[in-house]
């Protein structure tokens, strides 16, 4: 009788474990590659209806002096506006991203200047790195596999640019399975050469519709060709905010 009871208990345990696994697997299987990327974009400002943050950038390029810059960034949907606040010589200059187009402006210019999101800014960091991230709209994504990153299960995704206007041609993107936030990235040229990597930290939080949304706190970029080249992007003063209709208007970019 005792043996029979043990068998029943063991069978019940196995059924519960099997059901739990099935529920977990089904929850995971409902997310395709595009949905995973879209969820991870939110942790970097993409797809949110209104968010603002301060970004401090430190970097070095080609063995030159350490460069430091600070921007206040506003983002909503596919648009973002970064306004320089440091150093003083850069204060008032702005980078506006409307969809896939980026423009530079400041009060002393008569009209905005179209620039590339791929252009270097500080160290190996590009103009597009400081804007909000909308990889779900800019890249075709496929899940390659899952693997552990610092002890955390991660989706490994291959992102291929939909057009030439985006910041990178191809990205291998590591996204947390449990939190759907980016953990690290590898950036490749169109010929397939790895030229820089990034590691992300997510220690900021936003309140979105009563739910806590993890938000990026640090992005460390390393040049894989010139090993001394690096960029450190630190994010602070993160908050939700609604913006006026002209905030992301190209015609307003050069206003004082």
GROMACS .gro file of C-alpha atoms in nm:
model
  256
    1UNK     CA    1   0.000   0.000   0.000
    2UNK     CA    2   0.281   0.238   0.095
    3UNK     CA    3   0.454   0.165  -0.236
    4UNK     CA    4   0.127   0.228  -0.422
    5UNK     CA    5   0.084   0.568  -0.251
    6UNK     CA    6   0.440   0.666  -0.342
    7UNK     CA    7   0.374   0.575  -0.704
    8UNK     CA    8   0.059   0.788  -0.709
    9UNK     CA    9   0.245   1.085  -0.557
   10UNK     CA   10   0.529   1.049  -0.805
   11UNK     CA   11   0.286   1.035  -1.097
   12UNK     CA   12   0.104   1.344  -0.969
   13UNK     CA   13   0.433   1.533  -0.937
   14UNK     CA   14   0.533   1.442  -1.289
   15UNK     CA   15   0.196   1.556  -1.424
   16UNK     CA   16   0.224   1.892  -1.244
   17UNK     CA   17   0.580   1.943  -1.368
   18UNK     CA   18   0.477   1.850  -1.720
   19UNK     CA   19   0.184   2.093  -1.711
   20UNK     CA   20   0.407   2.373  -1.580
   21UNK     CA   21   0.660   2.310  -1.854
   22UNK     CA   22   0.385   2.312  -2.117
   23UNK     CA   23   0.249   2.645  -1.991
   24UNK     CA   24   0.597   2.799  -1.989
   25UNK     CA   25   0.677   2.664  -2.332
   26UNK     CA   26   0.349   2.787  -2.472
   27UNK     CA   27   0.410   3.138  -2.331
   28UNK     CA   28   0.753   3.143  -2.493
   29UNK     CA   29   0.628   3.003  -2.825
   30UNK     CA   30   0.369   3.280  -2.857
   31UNK     CA   31   0.651   3.533  -2.908
   32UNK     CA   32   0.802   3.543  -3.254
   33UNK     CA   33   1.129   3.720  -3.338
   34UNK     CA   34   0.961   4.049  -3.429
   35UNK     CA   35   0.768   4.056  -3.101
   36UNK     CA   36   1.082   3.987  -2.898
   37UNK     CA   37   1.265   4.273  -3.067
   38UNK     CA   38   0.967   4.510  -3.028
   39UNK     CA   39   0.950   4.434  -2.655
   40UNK     CA   40   1.325   4.492  -2.617
   41UNK     CA   41   1.297   4.826  -2.802
   42UNK     CA   42   1.085   4.962  -2.517
   43UNK     CA   43   1.380   4.929  -2.281
   44UNK     CA   44   1.569   5.172  -2.507
   45UNK     CA   45   1.290   5.423  -2.566
   46UNK     CA   46   1.143   5.275  -2.883
   47UNK     CA   47   0.767   5.250  -2.926
   48UNK     CA   48   0.687   5.448  -2.611
   49UNK     CA   49   0.441   5.737  -2.637
   50UNK     CA   50   0.665   5.982  -2.451
   51UNK     CA   51   0.988   5.947  -2.253
   52UNK     CA   52   1.280   6.175  -2.164
   53UNK     CA   53   1.628   6.103  -2.031
   54UNK     CA   54   1.975   6.248  -1.989
   55UNK     CA   55   2.267   6.068  -2.151
   56UNK     CA   56   2.632   6.122  -2.057
   57UNK     CA   57   2.877   5.992  -2.317
   58UNK     CA   58   3.247   5.930  -2.261
   59UNK     CA   59   3.468   5.792  -2.534
   60UNK     CA   60   3.801   5.770  -2.709
   61UNK     CA   61   3.881   5.726  -3.077
   62UNK     CA   62   4.213   5.654  -3.252
   63UNK     CA   63   4.418   5.711  -2.939
   64UNK     CA   64   4.300   6.071  -2.910
   65UNK     CA   65   4.191   6.254  -2.596
   66UNK     CA   66   3.894   6.138  -2.391
   67UNK     CA   67   3.580   6.312  -2.519
   68UNK     CA   68   3.273   6.383  -2.305
   69UNK     CA   69   2.928   6.502  -2.407
   70UNK     CA   70   2.586   6.527  -2.246
   71UNK     CA   71   2.246   6.530  -2.416
   72UNK     CA   72   1.888   6.559  -2.304
   73UNK     CA   73   1.686   6.317  -2.517
   74UNK     CA   74   1.312   6.324  -2.581
   75UNK     CA   75   1.145   6.037  -2.764
   76UNK     CA   76   0.797   5.939  -2.878
   77UNK     CA   77   0.709   5.657  -3.115
   78UNK     CA   78   0.964   5.660  -3.401
   79UNK     CA   79   1.085   6.014  -3.332
   80UNK     CA   80   1.356   6.143  -3.099
   81UNK     CA   81   1.528   6.474  -3.031
   82UNK     CA   82   1.869   6.496  -2.859
   83UNK     CA   83   1.980   6.840  -2.739
   84UNK     CA   84   2.342   6.895  -2.634
   85UNK     CA   85   2.398   7.047  -2.289
   86UNK     CA   86   2.774   6.980  -2.253
   87UNK     CA   87   3.038   7.087  -2.345
   88UNK     CA   88   2.941   7.456  -2.360
   89UNK     CA   89   3.060   7.491  -2.721
   90UNK     CA   90   2.803   7.227  -2.825
   91UNK     CA   91   2.515   7.353  -2.609
   92UNK     CA   92   2.205   7.421  -2.815
   93UNK     CA   93   2.294   7.189  -3.102
   94UNK     CA   94   2.035   6.921  -3.172
   95UNK     CA   95   1.993   6.587  -3.344
   96UNK     CA   96   1.643   6.509  -3.469
   97UNK     CA   97   1.544   6.164  -3.585
   98UNK     CA   98   1.216   6.134  -3.775
   99UNK     CA   99   1.167   5.768  -3.856
  100UNK     CA  100   1.485   5.666  -4.041
  101UNK     CA  101   1.602   6.021  -4.123
  102UNK     CA  102   1.835   6.220  -3.896
  103UNK     CA  103   1.902   6.594  -3.901
  104UNK     CA  104   2.148   6.825  -3.726
  105UNK     CA  105   2.044   7.174  -3.626
  106UNK     CA  106   2.134   7.470  -3.407
  107UNK     CA  107   2.018   7.833  -3.382
  108UNK     CA  108   2.312   7.967  -3.586
  109UNK     CA  109   2.220   7.758  -3.893
  110UNK     CA  110   1.973   7.882  -4.152
  111UNK     CA  111   1.837   7.533  -4.216
  112UNK     CA  112   1.879   7.178  -4.079
  113UNK     CA  113   2.155   6.955  -4.217
  114UNK     CA  114   2.078   6.595  -4.313
  115UNK     CA  115   2.327   6.357  -4.148
  116UNK     CA  116   2.387   5.983  -4.132
  117UNK     CA  117   2.290   5.780  -3.826
  118UNK     CA  118   2.613   5.584  -3.891
  119UNK     CA  119   2.840   5.885  -3.842
  120UNK     CA  120   3.068   5.853  -3.539
  121UNK     CA  121   2.992   6.077  -3.245
  122UNK     CA  122   3.207   5.997  -2.940
  123UNK     CA  123   3.449   5.706  -2.970
  124UNK     CA  124   3.288   5.423  -3.168
  125UNK     CA  125   2.936   5.536  -3.068
  126UNK     CA  126   2.732   5.651  -3.368
  127UNK     CA  127   2.468   5.921  -3.397
  128UNK     CA  128   2.202   5.650  -3.408
  129UNK     CA  129   2.317   5.502  -3.078
  130UNK     CA  130   2.193   5.797  -2.873
  131UNK     CA  131   1.846   5.807  -3.030
  132UNK     CA  132   1.558   5.585  -2.926
  133UNK     CA  133   1.582   5.233  -3.067
  134UNK     CA  134   1.327   5.099  -3.315
  135UNK     CA  135   1.494   4.779  -3.431
  136UNK     CA  136   1.155   4.610  -3.480
  137UNK     CA  137   1.075   4.850  -3.765
  138UNK     CA  138   1.427   4.880  -3.906
  139UNK     CA  139   1.538   4.516  -3.917
  140UNK     CA  140   1.414   4.174  -4.026
  141UNK     CA  141   1.464   3.945  -3.727
  142UNK     CA  142   1.506   3.571  -3.686
  143UNK     CA  143   1.577   3.370  -3.371
  144UNK     CA  144   1.901   3.176  -3.412
  145UNK     CA  145   1.905   2.994  -3.077
  146UNK     CA  146   1.893   3.048  -2.703
  147UNK     CA  147   2.202   3.056  -2.483
  148UNK     CA  148   2.314   3.189  -2.148
  149UNK     CA  149   2.461   3.536  -2.101
  150UNK     CA  150   2.615   3.580  -1.757
  151UNK     CA  151   2.394   3.303  -1.624
  152UNK     CA  152   2.074   3.438  -1.781
  153UNK     CA  153   1.883   3.265  -2.061
  154UNK     CA  154   1.883   3.478  -2.374
  155UNK     CA  155   1.733   3.470  -2.720
  156UNK     CA  156   2.003   3.514  -2.983
  157UNK     CA  157   1.855   3.701  -3.278
  158UNK     CA  158   1.991   3.785  -3.620
  159UNK     CA  159   1.881   4.133  -3.730
  160UNK     CA  160   1.927   4.228  -4.096
  161UNK     CA  161   1.874   4.590  -4.205
  162UNK     CA  162   1.567   4.658  -4.418
  163UNK     CA  163   1.738   4.951  -4.591
  164UNK     CA  164   2.064   5.147  -4.601
  165UNK     CA  165   1.941   5.432  -4.381
  166UNK     CA  166   1.967   5.245  -4.050
  167UNK     CA  167   2.270   5.258  -3.821
  168UNK     CA  168   2.396   4.902  -3.874
  169UNK     CA  169   2.380   4.650  -4.159
  170UNK     CA  170   2.348   4.346  -3.932
  171UNK     CA  171   2.324   4.289  -3.558
  172UNK     CA  172   2.341   3.974  -3.351
  173UNK     CA  173   2.123   4.070  -3.057
  174UNK     CA  174   2.101   3.894  -2.721
  175UNK     CA  175   1.768   3.951  -2.541
  176UNK     CA  176   1.674   3.824  -2.196
  177UNK     CA  177   1.412   3.548  -2.213
  178UNK     CA  178   1.257   3.638  -1.878
  179UNK     CA  179   1.269   4.020  -1.896
  180UNK     CA  180   1.274   4.087  -2.274
  181UNK     CA  181   1.551   4.347  -2.244
  182UNK     CA  182   1.876   4.357  -2.443
  183UNK     CA  183   2.184   4.210  -2.276
  184UNK     CA  184   2.449   4.253  -2.545
  185UNK     CA  185   2.493   4.309  -2.918
  186UNK     CA  186   2.743   4.239  -3.194
  187UNK     CA  187   2.753   4.478  -3.490
  188UNK     CA  188   2.863   4.364  -3.838
  189UNK     CA  189   2.948   4.535  -4.166
  190UNK     CA  190   2.760   4.444  -4.483
  191UNK     CA  191   3.052   4.213  -4.570
  192UNK     CA  192   3.006   4.025  -4.243
  193UNK     CA  193   3.296   4.170  -4.043
  194UNK     CA  194   3.243   4.222  -3.670
  195UNK     CA  195   3.351   4.579  -3.594
  196UNK     CA  196   3.207   4.659  -3.253
  197UNK     CA  197   3.018   4.512  -2.960
  198UNK     CA  198   2.793   4.650  -2.687
  199UNK     CA  199   2.690   4.540  -2.339
  200UNK     CA  200   2.374   4.679  -2.175
  201UNK     CA  201   2.265   4.736  -1.817
  202UNK     CA  202   1.898   4.792  -1.727
  203UNK     CA  203   1.887   4.952  -1.383
  204UNK     CA  204   1.641   5.234  -1.461
  205UNK     CA  205   1.263   5.194  -1.431
  206UNK     CA  206   0.965   5.367  -1.592
  207UNK     CA  207   0.602   5.346  -1.484
  208UNK     CA  208   0.404   5.260  -1.797
  209UNK     CA  209   0.030   5.222  -1.738
  210UNK     CA  210   0.093   5.116  -1.379
  211UNK     CA  211   0.357   4.858  -1.474
  212UNK     CA  212   0.732   4.880  -1.416
  213UNK     CA  213   0.921   4.898  -1.746
  214UNK     CA  214   1.296   4.823  -1.722
  215UNK     CA  215   1.496   5.094  -1.897
  216UNK     CA  216   1.857   5.117  -2.004
  217UNK     CA  217   2.106   5.264  -1.755
  218UNK     CA  218   2.435   5.192  -1.931
  219UNK     CA  219   2.564   5.094  -2.275
  220UNK     CA  220   2.932   5.003  -2.310
  221UNK     CA  221   3.058   4.998  -2.670
  222UNK     CA  222   3.390   4.842  -2.769
  223UNK     CA  223   3.562   4.872  -3.105
  224UNK     CA  224   3.680   4.523  -3.203
  225UNK     CA  225   3.928   4.649  -3.464
  226UNK     CA  226   4.093   4.937  -3.277
  227UNK     CA  227   4.091   4.789  -2.927
  228UNK     CA  228   4.163   5.121  -2.753
  229UNK     CA  229   3.846   5.280  -2.893
  230UNK     CA  230   3.548   5.275  -2.656
  231UNK     CA  231   3.228   5.458  -2.567
  232UNK     CA  232   3.040   5.457  -2.238
  233UNK     CA  233   2.681   5.583  -2.246
  234UNK     CA  234   2.514   5.641  -1.908
  235UNK     CA  235   2.142   5.714  -1.880
  236UNK     CA  236   1.981   5.909  -1.594
  237UNK     CA  237   1.678   6.126  -1.507
  238UNK     CA  238   1.453   5.889  -1.701
  239UNK     CA  239   1.083   5.975  -1.691
  240UNK     CA  240   0.766   5.961  -1.897
  241UNK     CA  241   0.653   6.288  -2.049
  242UNK     CA  242   0.410   6.410  -2.313
  243UNK     CA  243   0.549   6.650  -2.574
  244UNK     CA  244   0.399   6.927  -2.783
  245UNK     CA  245   0.321   6.872  -3.149
  246UNK     CA  246   0.622   7.078  -3.267
  247UNK     CA  247   0.883   6.899  -3.051
  248UNK     CA  248   0.983   6.663  -3.334
  249UNK     CA  249   0.904   6.906  -3.616
  250UNK     CA  250   1.194   6.960  -3.856
  251UNK     CA  251   1.089   7.322  -3.903
  252UNK     CA  252   1.150   7.389  -3.532
  253UNK     CA  253   1.499   7.236  -3.518
  254UNK     CA  254   1.699   7.560  -3.556
  255UNK     CA  255   1.489   7.773  -3.326
  256UNK     CA  256   1.666   7.927  -3.021
   0.00000   0.00000   0.00000
